[in-house]
CSV table of C-alpha atoms and ligand atoms in Angstrom, one decimal:
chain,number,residue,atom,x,y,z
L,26,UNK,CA,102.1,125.4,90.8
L,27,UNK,CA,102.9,123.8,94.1
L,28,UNK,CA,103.8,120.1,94.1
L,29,UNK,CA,102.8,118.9,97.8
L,30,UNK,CA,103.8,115.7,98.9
L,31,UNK,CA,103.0,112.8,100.7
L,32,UNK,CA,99.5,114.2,101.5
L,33,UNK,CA,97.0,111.8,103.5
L,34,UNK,CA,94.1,111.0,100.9
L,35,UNK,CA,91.9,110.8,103.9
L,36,UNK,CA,91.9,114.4,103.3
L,37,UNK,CA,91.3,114.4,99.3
L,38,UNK,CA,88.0,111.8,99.8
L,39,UNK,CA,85.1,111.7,101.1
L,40,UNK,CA,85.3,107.9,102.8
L,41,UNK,CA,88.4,109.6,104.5
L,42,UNK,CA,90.7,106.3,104.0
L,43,UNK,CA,93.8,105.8,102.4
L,44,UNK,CA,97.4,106.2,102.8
L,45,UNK,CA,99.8,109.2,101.2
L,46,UNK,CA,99.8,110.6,97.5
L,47,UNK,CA,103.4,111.1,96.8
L,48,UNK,CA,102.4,114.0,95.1
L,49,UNK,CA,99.6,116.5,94.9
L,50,UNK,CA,99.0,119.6,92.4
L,51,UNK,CA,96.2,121.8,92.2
L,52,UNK,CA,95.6,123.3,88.7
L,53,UNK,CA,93.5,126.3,88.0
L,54,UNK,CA,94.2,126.7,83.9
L,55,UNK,CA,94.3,124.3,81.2
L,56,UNK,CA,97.8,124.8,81.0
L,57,UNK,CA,98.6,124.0,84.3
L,58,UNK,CA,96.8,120.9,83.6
L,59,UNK,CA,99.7,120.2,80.7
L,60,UNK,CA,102.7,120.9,82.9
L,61,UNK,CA,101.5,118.7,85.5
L,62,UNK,CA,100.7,115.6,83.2
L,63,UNK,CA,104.2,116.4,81.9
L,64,UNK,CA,105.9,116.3,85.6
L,65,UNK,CA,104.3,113.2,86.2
L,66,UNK,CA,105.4,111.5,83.0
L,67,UNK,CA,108.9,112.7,83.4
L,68,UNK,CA,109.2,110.7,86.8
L,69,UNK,CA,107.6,107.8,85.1
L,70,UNK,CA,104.8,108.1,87.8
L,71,UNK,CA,101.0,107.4,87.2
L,72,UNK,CA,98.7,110.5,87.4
L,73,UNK,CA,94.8,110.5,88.7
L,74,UNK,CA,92.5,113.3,88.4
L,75,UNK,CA,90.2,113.8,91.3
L,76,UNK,CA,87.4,116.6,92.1
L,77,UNK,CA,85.9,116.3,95.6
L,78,UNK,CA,86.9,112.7,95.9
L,79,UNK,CA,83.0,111.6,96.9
L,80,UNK,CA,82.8,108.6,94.0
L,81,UNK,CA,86.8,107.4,94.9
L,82,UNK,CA,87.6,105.1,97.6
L,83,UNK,CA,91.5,105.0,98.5
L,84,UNK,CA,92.6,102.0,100.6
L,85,UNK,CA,96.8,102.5,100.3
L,86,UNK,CA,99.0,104.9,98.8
L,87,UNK,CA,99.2,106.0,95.5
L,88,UNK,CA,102.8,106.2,94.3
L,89,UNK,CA,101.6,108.8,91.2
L,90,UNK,CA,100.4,112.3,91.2
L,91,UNK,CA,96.8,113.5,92.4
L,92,UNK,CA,95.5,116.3,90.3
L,93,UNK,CA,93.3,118.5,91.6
L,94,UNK,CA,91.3,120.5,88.8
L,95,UNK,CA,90.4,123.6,90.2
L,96,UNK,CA,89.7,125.3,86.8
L,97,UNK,CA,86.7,127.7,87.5
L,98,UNK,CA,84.6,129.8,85.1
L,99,UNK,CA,80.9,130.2,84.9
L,100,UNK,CA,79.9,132.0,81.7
L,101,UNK,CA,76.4,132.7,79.7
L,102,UNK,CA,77.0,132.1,76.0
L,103,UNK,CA,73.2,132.0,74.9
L,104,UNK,CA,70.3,133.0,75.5
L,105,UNK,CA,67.2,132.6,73.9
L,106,UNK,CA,63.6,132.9,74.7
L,107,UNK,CA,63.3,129.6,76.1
L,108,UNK,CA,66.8,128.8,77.0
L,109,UNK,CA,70.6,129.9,78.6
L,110,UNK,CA,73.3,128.4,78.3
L,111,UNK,CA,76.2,128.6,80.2
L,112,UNK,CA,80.0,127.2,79.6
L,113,UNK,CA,81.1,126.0,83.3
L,114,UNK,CA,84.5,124.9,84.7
L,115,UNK,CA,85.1,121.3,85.5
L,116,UNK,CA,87.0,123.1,89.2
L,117,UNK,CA,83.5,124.9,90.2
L,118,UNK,CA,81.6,123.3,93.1
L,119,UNK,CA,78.7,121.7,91.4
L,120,UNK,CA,76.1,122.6,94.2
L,121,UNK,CA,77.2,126.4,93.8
L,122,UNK,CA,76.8,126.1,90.1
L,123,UNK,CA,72.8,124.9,90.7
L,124,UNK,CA,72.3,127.4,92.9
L,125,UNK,CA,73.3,130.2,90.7
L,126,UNK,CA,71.3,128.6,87.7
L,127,UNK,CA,68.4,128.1,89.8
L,128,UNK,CA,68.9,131.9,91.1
L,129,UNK,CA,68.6,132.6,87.4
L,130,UNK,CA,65.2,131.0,87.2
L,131,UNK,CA,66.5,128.2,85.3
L,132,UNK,CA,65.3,124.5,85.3
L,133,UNK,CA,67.4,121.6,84.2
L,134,UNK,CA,69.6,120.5,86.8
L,135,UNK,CA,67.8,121.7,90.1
L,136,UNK,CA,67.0,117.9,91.3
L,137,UNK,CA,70.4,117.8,91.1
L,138,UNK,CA,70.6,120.1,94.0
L,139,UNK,CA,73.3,118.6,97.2
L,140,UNK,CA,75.0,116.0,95.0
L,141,UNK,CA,78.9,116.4,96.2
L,142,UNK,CA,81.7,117.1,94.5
L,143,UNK,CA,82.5,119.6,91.1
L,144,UNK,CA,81.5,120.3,87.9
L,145,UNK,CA,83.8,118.1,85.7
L,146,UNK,CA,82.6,115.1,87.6
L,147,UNK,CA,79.3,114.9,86.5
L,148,UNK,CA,79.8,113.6,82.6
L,149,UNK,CA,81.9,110.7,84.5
L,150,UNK,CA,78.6,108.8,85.6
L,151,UNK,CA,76.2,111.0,84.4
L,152,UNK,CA,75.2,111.8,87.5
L,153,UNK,CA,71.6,112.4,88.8
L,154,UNK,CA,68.9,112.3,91.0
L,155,UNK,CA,65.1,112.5,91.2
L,156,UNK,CA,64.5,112.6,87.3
L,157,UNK,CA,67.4,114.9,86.2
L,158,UNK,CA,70.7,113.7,84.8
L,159,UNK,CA,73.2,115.6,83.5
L,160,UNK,CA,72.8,114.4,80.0
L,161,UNK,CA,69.9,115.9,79.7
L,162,UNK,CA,71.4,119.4,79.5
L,163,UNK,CA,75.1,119.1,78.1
L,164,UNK,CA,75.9,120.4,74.9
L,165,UNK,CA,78.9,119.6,75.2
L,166,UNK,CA,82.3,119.8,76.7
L,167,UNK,CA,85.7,120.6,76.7
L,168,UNK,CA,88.7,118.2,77.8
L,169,UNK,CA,92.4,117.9,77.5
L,170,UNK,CA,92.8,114.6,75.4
L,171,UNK,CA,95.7,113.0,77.0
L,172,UNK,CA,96.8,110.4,73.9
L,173,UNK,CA,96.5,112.9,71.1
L,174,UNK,CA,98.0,116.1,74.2
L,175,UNK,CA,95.6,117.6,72.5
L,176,UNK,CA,91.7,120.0,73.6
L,177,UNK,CA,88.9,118.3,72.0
L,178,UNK,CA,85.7,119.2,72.5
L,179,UNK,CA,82.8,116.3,72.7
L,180,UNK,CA,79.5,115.8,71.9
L,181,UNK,CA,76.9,114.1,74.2
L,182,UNK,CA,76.7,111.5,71.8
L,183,UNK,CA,80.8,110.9,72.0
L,184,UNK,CA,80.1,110.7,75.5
L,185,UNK,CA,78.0,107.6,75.5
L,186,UNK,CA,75.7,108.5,78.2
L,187,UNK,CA,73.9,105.8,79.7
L,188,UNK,CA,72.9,104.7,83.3
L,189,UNK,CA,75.2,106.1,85.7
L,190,UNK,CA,77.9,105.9,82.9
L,191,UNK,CA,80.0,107.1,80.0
L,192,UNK,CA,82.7,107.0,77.9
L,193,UNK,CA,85.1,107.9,80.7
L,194,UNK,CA,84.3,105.1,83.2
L,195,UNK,CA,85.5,103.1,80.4
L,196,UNK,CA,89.3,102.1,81.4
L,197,UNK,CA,90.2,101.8,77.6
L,198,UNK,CA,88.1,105.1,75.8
L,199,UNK,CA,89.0,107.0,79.3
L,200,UNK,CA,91.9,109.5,78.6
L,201,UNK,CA,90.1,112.8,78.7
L,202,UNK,CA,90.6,115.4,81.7
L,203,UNK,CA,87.3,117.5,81.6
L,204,UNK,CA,88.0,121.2,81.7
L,205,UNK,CA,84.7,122.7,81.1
L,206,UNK,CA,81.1,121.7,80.6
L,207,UNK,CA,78.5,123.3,78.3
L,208,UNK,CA,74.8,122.9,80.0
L,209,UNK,CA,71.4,124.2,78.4
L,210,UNK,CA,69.0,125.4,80.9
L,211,UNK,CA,65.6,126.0,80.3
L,212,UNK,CA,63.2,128.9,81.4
L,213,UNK,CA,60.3,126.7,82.1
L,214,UNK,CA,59.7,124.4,85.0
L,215,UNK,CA,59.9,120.9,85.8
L,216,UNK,CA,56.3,119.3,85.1
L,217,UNK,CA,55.0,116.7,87.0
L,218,UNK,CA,54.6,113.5,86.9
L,219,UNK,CA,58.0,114.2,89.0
L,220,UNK,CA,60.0,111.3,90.1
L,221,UNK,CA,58.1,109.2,93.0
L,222,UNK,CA,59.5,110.7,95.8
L,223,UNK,CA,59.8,113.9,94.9
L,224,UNK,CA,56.2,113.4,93.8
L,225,UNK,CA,55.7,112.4,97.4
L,226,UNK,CA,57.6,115.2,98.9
L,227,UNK,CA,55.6,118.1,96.8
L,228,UNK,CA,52.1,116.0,97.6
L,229,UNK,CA,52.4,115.9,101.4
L,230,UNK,CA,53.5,119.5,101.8
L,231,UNK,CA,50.8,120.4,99.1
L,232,UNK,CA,53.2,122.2,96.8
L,233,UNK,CA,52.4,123.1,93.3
L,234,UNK,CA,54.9,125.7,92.6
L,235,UNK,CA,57.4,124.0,90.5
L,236,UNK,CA,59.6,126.3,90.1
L,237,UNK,CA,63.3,125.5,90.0
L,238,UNK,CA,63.9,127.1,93.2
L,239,UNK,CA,60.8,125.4,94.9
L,240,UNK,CA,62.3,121.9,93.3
L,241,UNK,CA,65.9,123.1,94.9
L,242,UNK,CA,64.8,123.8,98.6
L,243,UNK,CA,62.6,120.5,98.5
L,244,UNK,CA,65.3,118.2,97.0
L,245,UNK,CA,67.6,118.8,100.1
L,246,UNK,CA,64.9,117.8,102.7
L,247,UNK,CA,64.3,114.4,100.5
L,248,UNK,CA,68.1,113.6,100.4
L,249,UNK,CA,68.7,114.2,103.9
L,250,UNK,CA,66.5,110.9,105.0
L,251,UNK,CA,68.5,109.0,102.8
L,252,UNK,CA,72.0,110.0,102.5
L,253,UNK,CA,74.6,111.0,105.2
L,254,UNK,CA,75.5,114.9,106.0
L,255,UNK,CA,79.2,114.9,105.0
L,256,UNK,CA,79.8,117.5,107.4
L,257,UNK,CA,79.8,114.9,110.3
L,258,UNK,CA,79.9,111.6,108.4
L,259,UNK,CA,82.5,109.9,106.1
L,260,UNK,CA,81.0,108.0,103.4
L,261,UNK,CA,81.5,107.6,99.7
L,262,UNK,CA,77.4,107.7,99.1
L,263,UNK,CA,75.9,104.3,97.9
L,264,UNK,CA,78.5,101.8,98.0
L,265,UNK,CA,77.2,99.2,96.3
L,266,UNK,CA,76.1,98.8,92.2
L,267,UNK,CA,72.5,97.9,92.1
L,268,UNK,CA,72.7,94.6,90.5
L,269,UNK,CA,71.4,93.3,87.3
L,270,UNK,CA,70.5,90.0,87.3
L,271,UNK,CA,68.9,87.9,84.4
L,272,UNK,CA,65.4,86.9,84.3
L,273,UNK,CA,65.5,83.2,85.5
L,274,UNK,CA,67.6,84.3,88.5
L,275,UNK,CA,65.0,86.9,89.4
L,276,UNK,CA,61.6,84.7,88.9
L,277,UNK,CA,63.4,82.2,91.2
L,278,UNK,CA,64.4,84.5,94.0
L,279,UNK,CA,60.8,86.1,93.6
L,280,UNK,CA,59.5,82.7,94.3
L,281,UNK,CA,61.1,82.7,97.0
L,282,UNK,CA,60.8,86.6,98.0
L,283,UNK,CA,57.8,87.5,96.9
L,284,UNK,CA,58.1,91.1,97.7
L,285,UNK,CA,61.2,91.6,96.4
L,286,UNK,CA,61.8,95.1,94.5
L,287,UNK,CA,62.6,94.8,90.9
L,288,UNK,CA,62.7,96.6,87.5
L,289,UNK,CA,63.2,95.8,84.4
L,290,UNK,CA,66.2,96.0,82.4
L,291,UNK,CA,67.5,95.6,78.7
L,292,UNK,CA,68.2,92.6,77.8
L,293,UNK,CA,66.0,90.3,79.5
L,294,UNK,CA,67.0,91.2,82.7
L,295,UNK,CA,65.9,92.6,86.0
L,296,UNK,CA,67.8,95.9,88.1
L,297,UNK,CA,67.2,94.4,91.9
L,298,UNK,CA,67.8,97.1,95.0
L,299,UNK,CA,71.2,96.3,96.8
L,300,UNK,CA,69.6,98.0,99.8
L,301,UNK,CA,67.1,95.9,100.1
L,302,UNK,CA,69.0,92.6,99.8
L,303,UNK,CA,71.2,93.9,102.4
L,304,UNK,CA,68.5,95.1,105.0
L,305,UNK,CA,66.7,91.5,104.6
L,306,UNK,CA,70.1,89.3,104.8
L,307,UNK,CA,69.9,91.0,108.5
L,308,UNK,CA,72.6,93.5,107.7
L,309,UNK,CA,70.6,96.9,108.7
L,310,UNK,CA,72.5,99.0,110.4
L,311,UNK,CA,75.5,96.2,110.3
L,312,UNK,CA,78.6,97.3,112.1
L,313,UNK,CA,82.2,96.1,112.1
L,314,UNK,CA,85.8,97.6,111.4
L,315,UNK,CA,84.8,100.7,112.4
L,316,UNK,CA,82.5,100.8,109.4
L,317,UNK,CA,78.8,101.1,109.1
L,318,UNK,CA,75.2,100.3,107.0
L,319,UNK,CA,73.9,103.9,107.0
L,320,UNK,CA,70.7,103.0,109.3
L,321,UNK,CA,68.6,105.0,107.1
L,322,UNK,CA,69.7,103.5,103.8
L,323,UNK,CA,71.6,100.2,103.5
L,324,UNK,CA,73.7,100.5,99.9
L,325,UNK,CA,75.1,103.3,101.9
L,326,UNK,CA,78.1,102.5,103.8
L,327,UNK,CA,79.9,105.1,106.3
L,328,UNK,CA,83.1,105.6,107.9
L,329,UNK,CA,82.6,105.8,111.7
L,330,UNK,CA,86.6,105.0,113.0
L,331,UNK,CA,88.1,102.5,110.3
L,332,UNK,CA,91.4,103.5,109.9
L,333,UNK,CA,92.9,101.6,106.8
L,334,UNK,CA,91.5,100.6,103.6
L,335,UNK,CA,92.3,97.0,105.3
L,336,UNK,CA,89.4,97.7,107.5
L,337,UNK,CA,86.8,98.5,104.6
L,338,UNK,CA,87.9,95.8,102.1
L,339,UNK,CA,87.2,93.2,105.6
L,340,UNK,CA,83.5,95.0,106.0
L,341,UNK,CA,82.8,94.9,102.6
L,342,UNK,CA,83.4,91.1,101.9
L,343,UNK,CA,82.0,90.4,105.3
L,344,UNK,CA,78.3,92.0,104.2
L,345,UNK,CA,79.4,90.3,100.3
L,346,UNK,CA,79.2,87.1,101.9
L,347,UNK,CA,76.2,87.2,104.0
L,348,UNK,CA,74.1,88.7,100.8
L,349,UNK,CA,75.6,85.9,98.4
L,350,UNK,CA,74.4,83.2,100.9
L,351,UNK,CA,71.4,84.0,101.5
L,352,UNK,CA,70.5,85.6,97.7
L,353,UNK,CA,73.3,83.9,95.8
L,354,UNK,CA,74.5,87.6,94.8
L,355,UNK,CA,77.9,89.1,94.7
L,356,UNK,CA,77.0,92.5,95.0
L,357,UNK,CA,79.5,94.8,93.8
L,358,UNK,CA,81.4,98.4,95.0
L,359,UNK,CA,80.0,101.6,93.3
L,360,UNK,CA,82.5,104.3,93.7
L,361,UNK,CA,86.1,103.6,92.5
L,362,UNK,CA,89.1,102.5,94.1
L,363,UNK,CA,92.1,104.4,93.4
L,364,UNK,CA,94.8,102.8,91.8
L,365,UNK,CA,97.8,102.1,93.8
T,405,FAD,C1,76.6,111.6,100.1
T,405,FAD,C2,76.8,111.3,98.7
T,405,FAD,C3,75.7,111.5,97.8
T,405,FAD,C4,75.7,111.3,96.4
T,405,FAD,N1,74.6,111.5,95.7
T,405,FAD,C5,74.7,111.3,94.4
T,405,FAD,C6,73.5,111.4,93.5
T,405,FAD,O1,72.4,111.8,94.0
T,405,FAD,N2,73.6,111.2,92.2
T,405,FAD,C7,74.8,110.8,91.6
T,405,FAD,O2,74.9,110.6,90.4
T,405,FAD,N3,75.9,110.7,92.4
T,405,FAD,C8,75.9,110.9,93.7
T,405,FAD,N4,77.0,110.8,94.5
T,405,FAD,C9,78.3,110.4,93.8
T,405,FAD,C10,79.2,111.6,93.5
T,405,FAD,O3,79.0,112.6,94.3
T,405,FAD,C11,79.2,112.0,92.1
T,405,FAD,O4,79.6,110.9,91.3
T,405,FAD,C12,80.0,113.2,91.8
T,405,FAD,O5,79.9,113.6,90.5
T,405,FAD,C13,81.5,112.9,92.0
T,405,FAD,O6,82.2,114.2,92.0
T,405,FAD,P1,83.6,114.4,92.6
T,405,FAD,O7,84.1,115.7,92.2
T,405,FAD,O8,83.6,114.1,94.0
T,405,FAD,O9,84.4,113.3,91.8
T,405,FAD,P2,85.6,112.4,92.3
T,405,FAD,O10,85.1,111.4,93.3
T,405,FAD,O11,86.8,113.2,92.7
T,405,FAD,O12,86.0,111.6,90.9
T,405,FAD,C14,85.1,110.7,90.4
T,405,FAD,C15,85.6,110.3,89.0
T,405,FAD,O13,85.7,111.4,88.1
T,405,FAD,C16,87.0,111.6,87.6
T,405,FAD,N5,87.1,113.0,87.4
T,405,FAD,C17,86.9,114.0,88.3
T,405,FAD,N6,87.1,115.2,87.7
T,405,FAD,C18,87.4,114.9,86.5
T,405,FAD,C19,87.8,115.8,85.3
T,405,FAD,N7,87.8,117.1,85.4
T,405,FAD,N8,88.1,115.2,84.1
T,405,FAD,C20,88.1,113.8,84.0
T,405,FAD,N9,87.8,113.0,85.0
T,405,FAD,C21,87.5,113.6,86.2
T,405,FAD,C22,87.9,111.0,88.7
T,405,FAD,O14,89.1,110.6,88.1
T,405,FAD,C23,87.1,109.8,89.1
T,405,FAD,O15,87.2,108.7,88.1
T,405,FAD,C24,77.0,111.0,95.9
T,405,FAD,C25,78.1,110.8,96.7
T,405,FAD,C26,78.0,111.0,98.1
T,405,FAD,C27,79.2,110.8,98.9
């Protein structure tokens, strides 16, 4: 194993901020994964796993050791007549993985299709998109427990899989590096009624094949309104938390904006759309610092020429501010910032 160091982490995420990891390491085995918490805790230095760096936001240095899991496998272990399923490594590229379960006819995470980054990620946040999470197809998964040094595998249920969250987002119950993940696909199909725009998508090209590669090519085309193409634009997807708000605070700001999006939420209280707020506080499109409102979707924020985490943590509490005055909301940062 190579230890690089001082590598720019503009390079390691997708914002493409940040100053210099001291040190990097790429692992491709479970054991490397050992050796390398051990050099870090040798030197006393902090450690941080990180896959394609597309939830992470760096704004300095970070004085510790960037981990890179690159631990591949893609493996059937099952197969039944309904379902497959396949142990994959947390270092495979999630999109690839999709597209070689969809080429094997099977349904489960092919909404999923063009979220960044790899495999391991997804149990972080339980990611998903248009109707899928991954939750709903983990078994389970393998990780390197890093208070007991020890491989434990974990149910869905010890994951705690809720919204957009788990177990591992949890600074306290988070010491687990995620080595593989366990997925059951099944043979048939998505059926409608399919999330709205999706729904929208397969009505105004009058598709009714709902196969899981019919759901993959469509999913792409749907995204691509809404989100930024890495490939030329830096951005860390949405950038800011929905926010929950309780139920007096929503009936007042619906008195006073009567079209305002909302949902309901547990506990007497109301999910509002960060986009929205933003867009009608007069920030579409808003541009300073060298950052930017993605034109075509407001929570998403993108990196045209900032140069310094300096410059987003400015932009950020500039479009903070002009949302809490006019809505009386602190809206909050979705993708995590790196520990210095
Ligand atoms: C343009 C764009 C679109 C996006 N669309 C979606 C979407 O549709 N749905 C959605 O849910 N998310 C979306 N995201 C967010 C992001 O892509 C997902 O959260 C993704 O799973 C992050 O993967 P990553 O490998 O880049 O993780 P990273 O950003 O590298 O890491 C994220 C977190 O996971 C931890 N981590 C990474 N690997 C491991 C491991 N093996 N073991 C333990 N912890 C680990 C890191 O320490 C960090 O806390 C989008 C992001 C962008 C930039």
């Amino acid at each position: 194993m190579q230890y690089l160091e001082n590598i720019p982490l503009s390079t390691l995420t997708t914002m493409r901020l940040g100053g210099l990891a001291r040190y990097v390491v790429k692992i491709t085995a479970t054991e490397d994964l050992k050796q390398a918490i051990q050099f870090a805790e040798e030197r006393g230095l902090p450690w941080f796993v990180l896959g394609g760096g597309s939830n992470v936001v760096a704004l300095g240095d970070y004085r510790g050791l960037i981990i890179l899991n690159r631990i591949t496998a893609f493996k059937k272990l099952r197969e039944d007549s309904d379902t497959a399923t396949y142990q994959i490594g947390a270092g495979e590229v999630w999109d690839s993985v999709v597209e070689r379960l969809v080429q094997a006819g099977l349904s489960g995470v092919e909404a999923m299709s063009g979220i960044p980054g790899f495999a391991g990620s997804t149990p972080i946040q339980n990611v998903g998109a248009y109707g899928q999470e991954i939750a709903d197809t983990l078994v389970e998964l393998s990780a390197f427990d890093s208070s007991s040094q020890r491989l434990v595998t974990l149910s869905p249920d010890d994951c705690a899989f809720t919204y957009r969250n788990s177990i591992f987002k949890n600074p306290e119950t988070r010491h687990h590096v995620i080595v593989s993940i366990t997925l059951r696909l099944s043979k048939i199909p998505m059926q409608p009624p399919f999330y709205p725009s999706l729904q929208q998508y397969l009505t105004d090209h009058q598709l009714t094949d709902y196969s899981p590669a019919q759901i993959r090519a469509a999913v792409p085309a749907i995204r691509a309104e809404r989100l930024p193409d890495l490939n030329y634009l830096a951005s860390a997807g949405s950038f800011f938390k929905n926010p929950i708000v309780q139920a007096s605070v929503a009936y007042e700001l619906l008195r006073r904006f009567p079209d305002m999006p909302h949902w309901e939420a547990p506990g007497q209280q109301f999910k509002l759309a960060a986009g929205w707020l933003i867009d009608q506080a007069g920030l579409r499109s808003y541009s300073a610092h060298g950052l930017q409102i993605y034109p075509h979707n407001a929570l998403v924020v993108t990196n045209i020429s900032a140069q310094s985490g300096e410059d987003l943590l400015l932009f950020k509490s500039e479009v903070v501010a002009v949302v809490r005055e006019m809505f009386g909301i602190t809206l909050e940062q979705e993708p995590e910032t790196l520990p210095s």
